[in-house]
Amino acid sequence: DQHVDTDRGVFFMRVAWTPPSADPDALERFQQAFPRDVAGPFAMSWRLERASHRARLAVFVSRYGHCLYDILARWESGEWNVDIPLVVSNHRDLEPVARRHGLRFEHVAVSAATRLEAEARQVALLREAGVDLVVLARYMQVVSPDFIATVRGNVINIHHSFLPAFAGGQPYHAASARGVKVIGATSHYVTADLDAGPIIAQDVVAVSHRDTVDDMVRKGRDLEKIVLARAVYAHLMHQVLVHDNRT
């Protein structure tokens, strides 16, 4: 796949290829020759990913379980080529869900007074589990730049697209009061700028005056699940290139 960003003067290309099986040293030679003969002379940013790599994914949750259930279904069905060594939460509500699926669950309580200590514990858990990707599946806490750096920026979040217009704890109530006609969800990489990270996937669904708040919550949660799944799958398939806070 390829794309030209004419405004920024940048060319993007993604290539999938298979090294010759009869030449076990081909990959090592490529990693030496490509930066020397191609990437260097053309001032390219590049990376090499192994499609066979089975990512290790940690799920962070709070009290909402819809995204966690969806992730576990895709993992158990083999739709995603991942291992899930860890589920972390600041509440115990979803511990039975993780336990039923045979997953390690770690409760790390977070408060204003213990935030630094709690995040240090979370970082230690991620390193111990060898996590490649963190998915904030409706995890209702802010994470720090140090946390993000632990997994080299591979932190994906999901939220309703009302931000910042309908911020706060009851966005669907506020949206209903305003009589909105569409509701949405956004999945993005997490950066130090909170919800301002590069957007990976978005979608919307129509609503009307006939929809109650409960209807909007149900439709919104359905949307959150599918948008988060699209973003995580694109990341796992190495299809996302980030440049200038865009993907």
GROMACS .gro file of C-alpha atoms in nm:
model
  247
    1ASP     CA    1   0.000   0.000   0.000
    2GLN     CA    2   0.122   0.354  -0.061
    3HIS     CA    3   0.012   0.713  -0.009
    4VAL     CA    4   0.144   1.060  -0.096
    5ASP     CA    5   0.080   1.343   0.149
    6THR     CA    6   0.114   1.635  -0.093
    7ASP     CA    7   0.066   1.898   0.178
    8ARG     CA    8   0.362   1.769   0.377
    9GLY     CA    9   0.569   1.636   0.089
   10VAL     CA   10   0.592   1.284   0.234
   11PHE     CA   11   0.565   0.949   0.056
   12PHE     CA   12   0.446   0.645   0.254
   13MET     CA   13   0.482   0.282   0.151
   14ARG     CA   14   0.407  -0.047   0.323
   15VAL     CA   15   0.540  -0.367   0.165
   16ALA     CA   16   0.484  -0.729   0.271
   17TRP     CA   17   0.742  -0.980   0.152
   18THR     CA   18   0.874  -1.327   0.227
   19PRO     CA   19   1.249  -1.396   0.257
   20PRO     CA   20   1.364  -1.697   0.054
   21SER     CA   21   1.341  -2.005   0.271
   22ALA     CA   22   1.659  -2.146   0.117
   23ASP     CA   23   1.859  -1.846   0.243
   24PRO     CA   24   1.845  -1.829   0.625
   25ASP     CA   25   2.072  -1.522   0.631
   26ALA     CA   26   1.860  -1.315   0.391
   27LEU     CA   27   1.677  -1.120   0.661
   28GLU     CA   28   1.994  -1.029   0.846
   29ARG     CA   29   2.159  -0.910   0.524
   30PHE     CA   30   1.852  -0.704   0.438
   31GLN     CA   31   1.860  -0.532   0.778
   32GLN     CA   32   2.221  -0.434   0.711
   33ALA     CA   33   2.193  -0.339   0.345
   34PHE     CA   34   1.862  -0.151   0.339
   35PRO     CA   35   1.959   0.134   0.573
   36ARG     CA   36   2.299   0.163   0.403
   37ASP     CA   37   2.187   0.154   0.039
   38VAL     CA   38   1.830   0.286   0.047
   39ALA     CA   39   1.701   0.437   0.373
   40GLY     CA   40   2.013   0.640   0.441
   41PRO     CA   41   2.060   0.798   0.096
   42PHE     CA   42   1.689   0.885   0.071
   43ALA     CA   43   1.654   1.006   0.434
   44MET     CA   44   1.381   0.750   0.501
   45SER     CA   45   1.220   0.659   0.830
   46TRP     CA   46   1.160   0.286   0.824
   47ARG     CA   47   1.089  -0.019   1.035
   48LEU     CA   48   1.074  -0.394   0.979
   49GLU     CA   49   0.800  -0.603   1.142
   50ARG     CA   50   0.759  -0.980   1.149
   51ALA     CA   51   0.406  -1.084   1.049
   52SER     CA   52   0.457  -1.409   1.239
   53HIS     CA   53   0.518  -1.224   1.567
   54ARG     CA   54   0.244  -1.299   1.822
   55ALA     CA   55   0.186  -0.977   2.011
   56ARG     CA   56   0.138  -0.968   2.386
   57LEU     CA   57  -0.157  -0.748   2.470
   58ALA     CA   58  -0.256  -0.609   2.811
   59VAL     CA   59  -0.611  -0.484   2.864
   60PHE     CA   60  -0.679  -0.201   3.109
   61VAL     CA   61  -1.040  -0.167   3.226
   62SER     CA   62  -1.246   0.006   3.493
   63ARG     CA   63  -1.612  -0.087   3.539
   64TYR     CA   64  -1.750  -0.098   3.182
   65GLY     CA   65  -1.712  -0.448   3.039
   66HIS     CA   66  -1.842  -0.425   2.681
   67CYS     CA   67  -1.503  -0.363   2.516
   68LEU     CA   68  -1.331  -0.628   2.730
   69TYR     CA   69  -1.591  -0.890   2.632
   70ASP     CA   70  -1.543  -0.806   2.264
   71ILE     CA   71  -1.163  -0.828   2.287
   72LEU     CA   72  -1.182  -1.165   2.463
   73ALA     CA   73  -1.420  -1.300   2.198
   74ARG     CA   74  -1.182  -1.203   1.918
   75TRP     CA   75  -0.887  -1.350   2.107
   76GLU     CA   76  -1.058  -1.679   2.193
   77SER     CA   77  -1.191  -1.726   1.839
   78GLY     CA   78  -0.842  -1.682   1.692
   79GLU     CA   79  -0.940  -1.369   1.500
   80TRP     CA   80  -0.645  -1.187   1.658
   81ASN     CA   81  -0.298  -1.342   1.667
   82VAL     CA   82  -0.227  -1.227   2.021
   83ASP     CA   83  -0.160  -1.347   2.372
   84ILE     CA   84  -0.329  -1.168   2.663
   85PRO     CA   85  -0.106  -1.219   2.965
   86LEU     CA   86  -0.264  -0.948   3.179
   87VAL     CA   87  -0.585  -0.763   3.262
   88VAL     CA   88  -0.539  -0.460   3.488
   89SER     CA   89  -0.812  -0.259   3.655
   90ASN     CA   90  -0.859   0.011   3.914
   91HIS     CA   91  -1.175  -0.173   4.027
   92ARG     CA   92  -1.259  -0.539   4.090
   93ASP     CA   93  -1.588  -0.544   3.898
   94LEU     CA   94  -1.450  -0.728   3.596
   95GLU     CA   95  -1.220  -0.966   3.782
   96PRO     CA   96  -1.466  -1.258   3.744
   97VAL     CA   97  -1.468  -1.204   3.366
   98ALA     CA   98  -1.090  -1.229   3.343
   99ARG     CA   99  -1.080  -1.529   3.576
  100ARG     CA  100  -1.345  -1.716   3.373
  101HIS     CA  101  -1.120  -1.682   3.069
  102GLY     CA  102  -0.814  -1.803   3.260
  103LEU     CA  103  -0.644  -1.464   3.250
  104ARG     CA  104  -0.430  -1.301   3.514
  105PHE     CA  105  -0.615  -1.011   3.675
  106GLU     CA  106  -0.437  -0.742   3.873
  107HIS     CA  107  -0.628  -0.488   4.078
  108VAL     CA  108  -0.434  -0.163   4.111
  109ALA     CA  109  -0.637   0.099   4.295
  110VAL     CA  110  -0.578   0.457   4.183
  111SER     CA  111  -0.643   0.777   4.374
  112ALA     CA  112  -0.499   1.126   4.366
  113ALA     CA  113  -0.279   1.040   4.661
  114THR     CA  114  -0.153   0.706   4.524
  115ARG     CA  115  -0.141   0.777   4.148
  116LEU     CA  116   0.240   0.768   4.117
  117GLU     CA  117   0.270   0.452   4.324
  118ALA     CA  118  -0.013   0.284   4.132
  119GLU     CA  119   0.138   0.364   3.794
  120ALA     CA  120   0.479   0.236   3.904
  121ARG     CA  121   0.307  -0.092   3.993
  122GLN     CA  122   0.134  -0.101   3.653
  123VAL     CA  123   0.461  -0.036   3.469
  124ALA     CA  124   0.628  -0.317   3.663
  125LEU     CA  125   0.345  -0.554   3.567
  126LEU     CA  126   0.377  -0.463   3.198
  127ARG     CA  127   0.751  -0.523   3.198
  128GLU     CA  128   0.714  -0.850   3.385
  129ALA     CA  129   0.455  -0.973   3.133
  130GLY     CA  130   0.657  -0.859   2.829
  131VAL     CA  131   0.367  -0.657   2.692
  132ASP     CA  132   0.389  -0.512   2.336
  133LEU     CA  133   0.054  -0.331   2.329
  134VAL     CA  134  -0.173  -0.179   2.593
  135VAL     CA  135  -0.543  -0.138   2.513
  136LEU     CA  136  -0.735   0.103   2.734
  137ALA     CA  137  -1.076  -0.064   2.704
  138ARG     CA  138  -1.277   0.212   2.874
  139TYR     CA  139  -1.011   0.256   3.142
  140MET     CA  140  -1.124   0.571   3.320
  141GLN     CA  141  -0.787   0.702   3.433
  142VAL     CA  142  -0.521   0.927   3.280
  143VAL     CA  143  -0.184   0.766   3.206
  144SER     CA  144   0.148   0.950   3.221
  145PRO     CA  145   0.420   0.997   2.955
  146ASP     CA  146   0.639   0.752   3.150
  147PHE     CA  147   0.368   0.487   3.122
  148ILE     CA  148   0.339   0.547   2.747
  149ALA     CA  149   0.716   0.523   2.705
  150THR     CA  150   0.718   0.181   2.873
  151VAL     CA  151   0.553   0.024   2.567
  152ARG     CA  152   0.711   0.268   2.320
  153GLY     CA  153   0.388   0.456   2.256
  154ASN     CA  154   0.188   0.142   2.174
  155VAL     CA  155  -0.113   0.241   2.383
  156ILE     CA  156  -0.457   0.250   2.217
  157ASN     CA  157  -0.762   0.418   2.372
  158ILE     CA  158  -1.132   0.427   2.289
  159HIS     CA  159  -1.376   0.703   2.375
  160HIS     CA  160  -1.699   0.857   2.257
  161SER     CA  161  -1.648   1.121   1.988
  162PHE     CA  162  -1.829   1.385   2.192
  163LEU     CA  163  -1.499   1.500   2.341
  164PRO     CA  164  -1.446   1.783   2.400
  165ALA     CA  165  -1.802   1.902   2.320
  166PHE     CA  166  -1.960   1.660   2.568
  167ALA     CA  167  -1.688   1.594   2.821
  168GLY     CA  168  -1.756   1.462   3.168
  169GLY     CA  169  -1.905   1.153   3.323
  170GLN     CA  170  -2.241   1.154   3.141
  171PRO     CA  171  -2.173   1.242   2.776
  172TYR     CA  172  -2.479   1.061   2.641
  173HIS     CA  173  -2.707   1.249   2.878
  174ALA     CA  174  -2.555   1.579   2.765
  175ALA     CA  175  -2.582   1.480   2.398
  176SER     CA  176  -2.943   1.378   2.442
  177ALA     CA  177  -3.024   1.710   2.604
  178ARG     CA  178  -2.874   1.889   2.302
  179GLY     CA  179  -3.074   1.679   2.055
  180VAL     CA  180  -2.777   1.548   1.857
  181LYS     CA  181  -2.842   1.352   1.536
  182VAL     CA  182  -2.527   1.136   1.531
  183ILE     CA  183  -2.314   0.981   1.803
  184GLY     CA  184  -1.970   0.839   1.750
  185ALA     CA  185  -1.659   0.670   1.882
  186THR     CA  186  -1.290   0.738   1.829
  187SER     CA  187  -0.991   0.511   1.881
  188HIS     CA  188  -0.647   0.668   1.894
  189TYR     CA  189  -0.291   0.626   2.015
  190VAL     CA  190  -0.237   0.776   2.358
  191THR     CA  191   0.009   1.063   2.390
  192ALA     CA  192   0.100   1.306   2.665
  193ASP     CA  193  -0.175   1.533   2.528
  194LEU     CA  194  -0.449   1.310   2.666
  195ASP     CA  195  -0.715   1.262   2.395
  196ALA     CA  196  -0.518   1.449   2.126
  197GLY     CA  197  -0.317   1.150   1.999
  198PRO     CA  198  -0.314   1.021   1.640
  199ILE     CA  199  -0.658   0.890   1.544
  200ILE     CA  200  -0.666   0.534   1.406
  201ALA     CA  201  -1.038   0.466   1.358
  202GLN     CA  202  -1.372   0.646   1.393
  203ASP     CA  203  -1.736   0.579   1.314
  204VAL     CA  204  -2.081   0.724   1.379
  205VAL     CA  205  -2.439   0.603   1.407
  206ALA     CA  206  -2.756   0.806   1.352
  207VAL     CA  207  -2.987   0.885   1.640
  208SER     CA  208  -3.306   1.088   1.663
  209HIS     CA  209  -3.552   1.239   1.908
  210ARG     CA  210  -3.704   0.892   1.941
  211ASP     CA  211  -3.388   0.757   2.108
  212THR     CA  212  -3.380   0.762   2.485
  213VAL     CA  213  -3.055   0.802   2.678
  214ASP     CA  214  -3.051   0.423   2.726
  215ASP     CA  215  -3.084   0.377   2.349
  216MET     CA  216  -2.791   0.612   2.290
  217VAL     CA  217  -2.576   0.438   2.550
  218ARG     CA  218  -2.649   0.100   2.387
  219LYS     CA  219  -2.572   0.226   2.037
  220GLY     CA  220  -2.266   0.408   2.160
  221ARG     CA  221  -2.123   0.103   2.332
  222ASP     CA  222  -2.179  -0.110   2.022
  223LEU     CA  223  -1.987   0.151   1.825
  224GLU     CA  224  -1.706   0.169   2.079
  225LYS     CA  225  -1.651  -0.206   2.052
  226ILE     CA  226  -1.623  -0.213   1.673
  227VAL     CA  227  -1.412   0.102   1.642
  228LEU     CA  228  -1.167  -0.020   1.906
  229ALA     CA  229  -1.149  -0.359   1.734
  230ARG     CA  230  -1.072  -0.196   1.398
  231ALA     CA  231  -0.793   0.009   1.551
  232VAL     CA  232  -0.634  -0.280   1.738
  233TYR     CA  233  -0.653  -0.509   1.434
  234ALA     CA  234  -0.490  -0.247   1.210
  235HIS     CA  235  -0.210  -0.209   1.465
  236LEU     CA  236  -0.159  -0.585   1.497
  237MET     CA  237  -0.138  -0.615   1.118
  238HIS     CA  238   0.124  -0.336   1.107
  239GLN     CA  239  -0.100  -0.127   0.883
  240VAL     CA  240  -0.071   0.200   1.078
  241LEU     CA  241   0.197   0.457   1.000
  242VAL     CA  242   0.215   0.765   1.224
  243HIS     CA  243   0.342   1.102   1.104
  244ASP     CA  244   0.280   1.452   1.243
  245ASN     CA  245   0.016   1.327   1.488
  246ARG     CA  246  -0.180   1.165   1.203
  247THR     CA  247  -0.208   0.804   1.090
   0.00000   0.00000   0.00000
